[in-house]
PDB file of C-alpha atoms in Angstrom:
ATOM      1  CA  MET V  43      -1.660  67.639 128.226  1.00 59.00           C
ATOM      2  CA  ARG V  44       1.143  70.133 126.580  1.00 65.00           C
ATOM      3  CA  LEU V  45       1.506  70.226 122.317  1.00 61.00           C
ATOM      4  CA  ARG V  46       5.207  69.869 121.445  1.00 63.00           C
ATOM      5  CA  PRO V  47       6.031  72.735 118.715  1.00 60.00           C
ATOM      6  CA  THR V  48       6.784  71.022 115.146  1.00 59.00           C
ATOM      7  CA  GLY V  49       9.589  71.870 112.856  1.00 54.00           C
ATOM      8  CA  ARG V  50       7.220  73.662 111.031  1.00 59.00           C
ATOM      9  CA  ARG V  51       6.232  76.941 113.529  1.00 66.00           C
ATOM     10  CA  ARG V  52       9.598  76.742 114.105  1.00 68.00           C
ATOM     11  CA  GLY V  53      10.816  77.554 110.323  1.00 76.00           C
ATOM     12  CA  LEU V  54       8.102  79.808 109.880  1.00 81.00           C
ATOM     13  CA  THR V  55       9.211  82.141 112.522  1.00 84.00           C
ATOM     14  CA  ILE V  56      12.498  82.342 111.377  1.00 86.00           C
ATOM     15  CA  VAL V  57      11.483  83.866 107.504  1.00 87.00           C
ATOM     16  CA  GLU V  58       9.070  86.231 109.559  1.00 89.00           C
ATOM     17  CA  SER V  59      11.953  87.238 111.187  1.00 89.00           C
ATOM     18  CA  THR V  60      14.410  87.806 108.561  1.00 90.00           C
ATOM     19  CA  LEU V  61      10.980  89.495 106.485  1.00 91.00           C
ATOM     20  CA  VAL V  62      10.818  92.343 109.508  1.00 93.00           C
ATOM     21  CA  LEU V  63      14.338  92.598 109.405  1.00 93.00           C
ATOM     22  CA  SER V  64      14.854  93.237 106.117  1.00 90.00           C
ATOM     23  CA  VAL V  65      12.632  95.378 106.236  1.00 89.00           C
ATOM     24  CA  PHE V  66      13.338  97.402 109.717  1.00 91.00           C
ATOM     25  CA  LEU V  67      17.338  97.254 108.341  1.00 89.00           C
ATOM     26  CA  MET V  68      16.734  99.209 104.830  1.00 86.00           C
ATOM     27  CA  LEU V  69      14.600 101.882 107.549  1.00 87.00           C
ATOM     28  CA  LEU V  70      17.364 102.203 109.959  1.00 89.00           C
ATOM     29  CA  PHE V  71      20.249 102.579 106.670  1.00 86.00           C
ATOM     30  CA  GLY V  72      18.127 105.089 105.080  1.00 85.00           C
ATOM     31  CA  MET V  73      17.850 107.310 108.545  1.00 88.00           C
ATOM     32  CA  PHE V  74      22.069 106.680 108.354  1.00 89.00           C
ATOM     33  CA  GLU V  75      22.316 107.680 105.212  1.00 87.00           C
ATOM     34  CA  TYR V  76      19.643 110.933 105.180  1.00 87.00           C
ATOM     35  CA  CYS V  77      21.531 111.960 108.176  1.00 91.00           C
ATOM     36  CA  ARG V  78      24.786 111.593 106.471  1.00 90.00           C
ATOM     37  CA  TYR V  79      23.403 114.044 103.434  1.00 90.00           C
ATOM     38  CA  LEU V  80      22.666 116.903 106.427  1.00 92.00           C
ATOM     39  CA  MET V  81      26.177 116.878 108.068  1.00 93.00           C
ATOM     40  CA  VAL V  82      27.719 117.316 104.908  1.00 94.00           C
ATOM     41  CA  LEU V  83      24.841 119.786 103.519  1.00 94.00           C
ATOM     42  CA  HIS V  84      25.640 121.517 106.640  1.00 95.00           C
ATOM     43  CA  VAL V  85      29.746 121.577 106.603  1.00 95.00           C
ATOM     44  CA  THR V  86      29.186 122.955 102.671  1.00 95.00           C
ATOM     45  CA  HIS V  87      27.103 125.560 103.957  1.00 95.00           C
ATOM     46  CA  ASN V  88      29.343 126.414 106.607  1.00 95.00           C
ATOM     47  CA  ALA V  89      32.857 126.298 104.461  1.00 94.00           C
ATOM     48  CA  ALA V  90      30.879 128.741 101.266  1.00 94.00           C
ATOM     49  CA  ARG V  91      30.009 131.311 104.787  1.00 95.00           C
ATOM     50  CA  ASP V  92      33.384 131.245 105.700  1.00 94.00           C
ATOM     51  CA  GLY V  93      35.066 131.396 102.825  1.00 93.00           C
ATOM     52  CA  ALA V  94      32.253 134.297 101.301  1.00 92.00           C
ATOM     53  CA  ARG V  95      33.379 136.056 104.790  1.00 93.00           C
ATOM     54  CA  TYR V  96      36.897 135.043 104.474  1.00 91.00           C
ATOM     55  CA  ALA V  97      36.364 136.841 100.923  1.00 90.00           C
ATOM     56  CA  ALA V  98      34.737 140.217 102.108  1.00 89.00           C
ATOM     57  CA  VAL V  99      37.348 140.689 104.640  1.00 88.00           C
ATOM     58  CA  ASN V 100      40.821 140.181 101.835  1.00 85.00           C
ATOM     59  CA  VAL V 101      38.319 142.696  99.680  1.00 84.00           C
ATOM     60  CA  ASN V 102      41.218 145.085  99.958  1.00 83.00           C
ATOM     61  CA  CYS V 103      44.614 142.909  99.210  1.00 81.00           C
ATOM     62  CA  PRO V 104      47.070 144.758  96.697  1.00 80.00           C
ATOM     63  CA  SER V 105      46.137 144.174  92.719  1.00 78.00           C
ATOM     64  CA  ASP V 106      49.189 142.076  92.672  1.00 81.00           C
ATOM     65  CA  GLN V 107      48.375 139.682  94.696  1.00 84.00           C
ATOM     66  CA  VAL V 108      44.520 138.776  93.522  1.00 81.00           C
ATOM     67  CA  THR V 109      45.627 135.649  91.953  1.00 82.00           C
ATOM     68  CA  THR V 110      47.317 134.644  95.229  1.00 88.00           C
ATOM     69  CA  LYS V 111      44.620 135.425  97.458  1.00 88.00           C
ATOM     70  CA  LYS V 112      41.998 133.975  95.343  1.00 87.00           C
ATOM     71  CA  LEU V 113      43.644 130.691  95.483  1.00 89.00           C
ATOM     72  CA  GLU V 114      44.242 131.740  99.301  1.00 91.00           C
ATOM     73  CA  ILE V 115      40.415 131.522 100.051  1.00 90.00           C
ATOM     74  CA  GLU V 116      39.582 128.537  97.275  1.00 91.00           C
ATOM     75  CA  ASN V 117      41.936 126.524  99.599  1.00 92.00           C
ATOM     76  CA  TYR V 118      40.668 128.315 102.939  1.00 93.00           C
ATOM     77  CA  THR V 119      36.823 126.779 101.465  1.00 92.00           C
ATOM     78  CA  LYS V 120      38.122 123.650 100.919  1.00 92.00           C
ATOM     79  CA  ASP V 121      40.011 123.156 103.994  1.00 93.00           C
ATOM     80  CA  ARG V 122      36.996 123.369 106.138  1.00 92.00           C
ATOM     81  CA  MET V 123      35.317 120.644 104.285  1.00 90.00           C
ATOM     82  CA  LYS V 124      37.980 118.286 105.750  1.00 88.00           C
ATOM     83  CA  ALA V 125      35.688 116.700 107.953  1.00 82.00           C
ATOM     84  CA  VAL V 126      33.566 115.358 104.755  1.00 88.00           C
ATOM     85  CA  HIS V 127      35.927 115.236 102.327  1.00 84.00           C
ATOM     86  CA  LYS V 128      35.758 111.483 101.332  1.00 85.00           C
ATOM     87  CA  GLN V 129      31.934 112.331 101.277  1.00 89.00           C
ATOM     88  CA  VAL V 130      32.232 114.417  98.320  1.00 91.00           C
ATOM     89  CA  SER V 131      34.362 114.062  95.292  1.00 90.00           C
ATOM     90  CA  ASP V 132      34.505 116.773  92.136  1.00 91.00           C
ATOM     91  CA  LEU V 133      34.671 119.996  94.850  1.00 92.00           C
ATOM     92  CA  LYS V 134      35.165 123.128  92.999  1.00 92.00           C
ATOM     93  CA  VAL V 135      35.563 125.964  94.630  1.00 92.00           C
ATOM     94  CA  ALA V 136      34.288 129.887  93.224  1.00 90.00           C
ATOM     95  CA  VAL V 137      34.808 133.268  95.007  1.00 89.00           C
ATOM     96  CA  TYR V 138      33.156 136.273  92.773  1.00 87.00           C
ATOM     97  CA  PRO V 139      31.394 139.674  92.895  1.00 86.00           C
ATOM     98  CA  CYS V 140      27.626 139.635  92.834  1.00 83.00           C
ATOM     99  CA  ASP V 141      25.643 141.539  90.123  1.00 80.00           C
ATOM    100  CA  PRO V 142      23.656 144.031  92.092  1.00 79.00           C
ATOM    101  CA  ALA V 143      20.825 143.791  89.593  1.00 78.00           C
ATOM    102  CA  GLY V 144      20.524 140.224  89.655  1.00 78.00           C
ATOM    103  CA  LEU V 145      20.324 140.588  93.379  1.00 79.00           C
ATOM    104  CA  ALA V 146      17.445 143.647  92.940  1.00 78.00           C
ATOM    105  CA  LEU V 147      15.167 141.108  91.048  1.00 78.00           C
ATOM    106  CA  ALA V 148      11.297 139.859  92.384  1.00 81.00           C
ATOM    107  CA  THR V 149      13.237 136.629  92.257  1.00 80.00           C
ATOM    108  CA  PRO V 150      16.865 137.387  92.942  1.00 79.00           C
ATOM    109  CA  VAL V 151      19.665 135.603  90.996  1.00 78.00           C
ATOM    110  CA  VAL V 152      22.726 134.713  92.515  1.00 80.00           C
ATOM    111  CA  ARG V 153      24.917 135.736  89.828  1.00 77.00           C
ATOM    112  CA  SER V 154      28.779 137.159  89.350  1.00 77.00           C
ATOM    113  CA  LYS V 155      28.955 140.519  87.456  1.00 73.00           C
ATOM    114  CA  SER V 156      30.525 140.363  84.542  1.00 68.00           C
ATOM    115  CA  THR V 157      33.397 143.155  82.743  1.00 61.00           C
ATOM    116  CA  THR V 158      30.642 144.467  80.555  1.00 60.00           C
ATOM    117  CA  GLY V 159      28.200 145.125  83.096  1.00 57.00           C
ATOM    118  CA  LEU V 160      25.650 143.685  80.362  1.00 58.00           C
ATOM    119  CA  ALA V 161      24.039 139.789  79.576  1.00 62.00           C
ATOM    120  CA  PRO V 162      25.371 136.861  79.141  1.00 63.00           C
ATOM    121  CA  TYR V 163      26.092 136.532  82.567  1.00 67.00           C
ATOM    122  CA  PRO V 164      29.609 134.542  82.865  1.00 67.00           C
ATOM    123  CA  ASP V 165      29.119 130.834  84.917  1.00 73.00           C
ATOM    124  CA  PRO V 166      32.011 131.668  87.762  1.00 76.00           C
ATOM    125  CA  PHE V 167      33.572 128.020  87.286  1.00 77.00           C
ATOM    126  CA  GLY V 168      33.236 128.548  83.119  1.00 73.00           C
ATOM    127  CA  THR V 169      36.007 129.867  81.448  1.00 69.00           C
ATOM    128  CA  THR V 170      34.695 133.484  80.534  1.00 66.00           C
ATOM    129  CA  PRO V 171      36.239 136.082  82.544  1.00 64.00           C
ATOM    130  CA  PHE V 172      34.205 138.287  85.054  1.00 67.00           C
ATOM    131  CA  SER V 173      35.581 140.420  87.784  1.00 73.00           C
ATOM    132  CA  PRO V 174      37.541 139.666  90.547  1.00 78.00           C
ATOM    133  CA  TRP V 175      35.865 139.582  93.528  1.00 76.00           C
ATOM    134  CA  ASN V 176      38.091 141.998  94.875  1.00 79.00           C
ATOM    135  CA  LYS V 177      36.119 144.629  92.691  1.00 77.00           C
ATOM    136  CA  ALA V 178      33.593 144.726  94.673  1.00 77.00           C
ATOM    137  CA  SER V 179      32.875 148.446  96.590  1.00 78.00           C
ATOM    138  CA  PHE V 180      31.706 149.220 100.035  1.00 81.00           C
ATOM    139  CA  THR V 181      27.999 146.978 100.536  1.00 81.00           C
ATOM    140  CA  GLU V 182      28.266 145.373  97.511  1.00 84.00           C
ATOM    141  CA  ARG V 183      27.291 141.952  97.717  1.00 87.00           C
ATOM    142  CA  VAL V 184      31.020 138.548  97.509  1.00 88.00           C
ATOM    143  CA  ALA V 185      29.722 135.632  96.875  1.00 89.00           C
ATOM    144  CA  VAL V 186      31.316 131.849  97.649  1.00 92.00           C
ATOM    145  CA  THR V 187      29.868 129.511  95.606  1.00 92.00           C
ATOM    146  CA  VAL V 188      30.667 125.034  96.231  1.00 93.00           C
ATOM    147  CA  LYS V 189      29.827 122.391  93.564  1.00 93.00           C
ATOM    148  CA  ALA V 190      31.051 118.831  94.865  1.00 93.00           C
ATOM    149  CA  LYS V 191      29.118 115.680  94.367  1.00 93.00           C
ATOM    150  CA  TYR V 192      28.039 113.621  97.435  1.00 92.00           C
ATOM    151  CA  LYS V 193      28.519 109.972  96.777  1.00 88.00           C
ATOM    152  CA  PRO V 194      25.805 107.787  99.272  1.00 86.00           C
ATOM    153  CA  ILE V 195      27.408 104.465 100.669  1.00 84.00           C
ATOM    154  CA  LEU V 196      24.452 102.722  99.464  1.00 78.00           C
ATOM    155  CA  PRO V 197      22.723 104.661  96.528  1.00 73.00           C
ATOM    156  CA  SER V 198      21.309 100.384  95.636  1.00 72.00           C
ATOM    157  CA  LEU V 199      19.872  99.671  98.128  1.00 68.00           C
ATOM    158  CA  LEU V 200      18.280 102.947  99.135  1.00 68.00           C
ATOM    159  CA  PHE V 201      16.791 103.554  95.006  1.00 74.00           C
ATOM    160  CA  LEU V 202      18.794 106.726  95.286  1.00 75.00           C
ATOM    161  CA  LYS V 203      21.313 108.454  92.625  1.00 81.00           C
ATOM    162  CA  ALA V 204      24.787 106.963  92.816  1.00 83.00           C
ATOM    163  CA  GLU V 205      26.108 111.067  92.923  1.00 87.00           C
ATOM    164  CA  VAL V 206      24.447 114.038  94.185  1.00 89.00           C
ATOM    165  CA  GLU V 207      25.371 117.332  93.570  1.00 92.00           C
ATOM    166  CA  LEU V 208      25.830 119.743  95.811  1.00 92.00           C
ATOM    167  CA  ASN V 209      25.781 123.630  94.475  1.00 91.00           C
ATOM    168  CA  ILE V 210      26.581 125.832  97.381  1.00 92.00           C
ATOM    169  CA  THR V 211      26.412 129.701  97.511  1.00 91.00           C
ATOM    170  CA  ALA V 212      26.847 132.295 100.152  1.00 92.00           C
ATOM    171  CA  ILE V 213      26.629 135.309  99.965  1.00 90.00           C
ATOM    172  CA  THR V 214      28.014 138.922 102.365  1.00 89.00           C
ATOM    173  CA  ALA V 215      28.638 142.093 102.213  1.00 87.00           C
ATOM    174  CA  SER V 216      32.127 143.767 101.514  1.00 83.00           C
ATOM    175  CA  GLU V 217      33.872 145.450 103.931  1.00 76.00           C
ATOM    176  CA  GLY V 218      36.086 147.393 100.968  1.00 65.00           C
TER     177      GLY V 218
END
């Protein structure tokens, strides 16, 4: 004798499927979001590294073209971010010579060279003047820092912050 399924069993299957599917979709979207974050991080690292290399190669620019060349380096770095420009906001780029004393510390600190050579060390994104990147002599380090805010697609669903700040610095030796 065959028993026919009742309506109650069908309803229970739908409820169970909905619960399992919701957990599965949260896990799936979490993996997608984490992969997007890693991609943005990777592209930002590459852009900073390319910008630092471009700055190191152009250290010997004439003094009357320093401002123009600095903007060119910043735009070159931003251009390398085109793949993810819609996924970040508030993008800033700074190029500066590194303080060798900060790099020689037990825990190296990347900081811009001050015009006086003494602390306090200026913020590369601040208004305090610091040495231009082309003042780095041969083998001194030139740094490019990229600062941006990454915006997740579904922050409330995955319990993330609305914006995650990225602060990436790449250093290379000057060739001037």
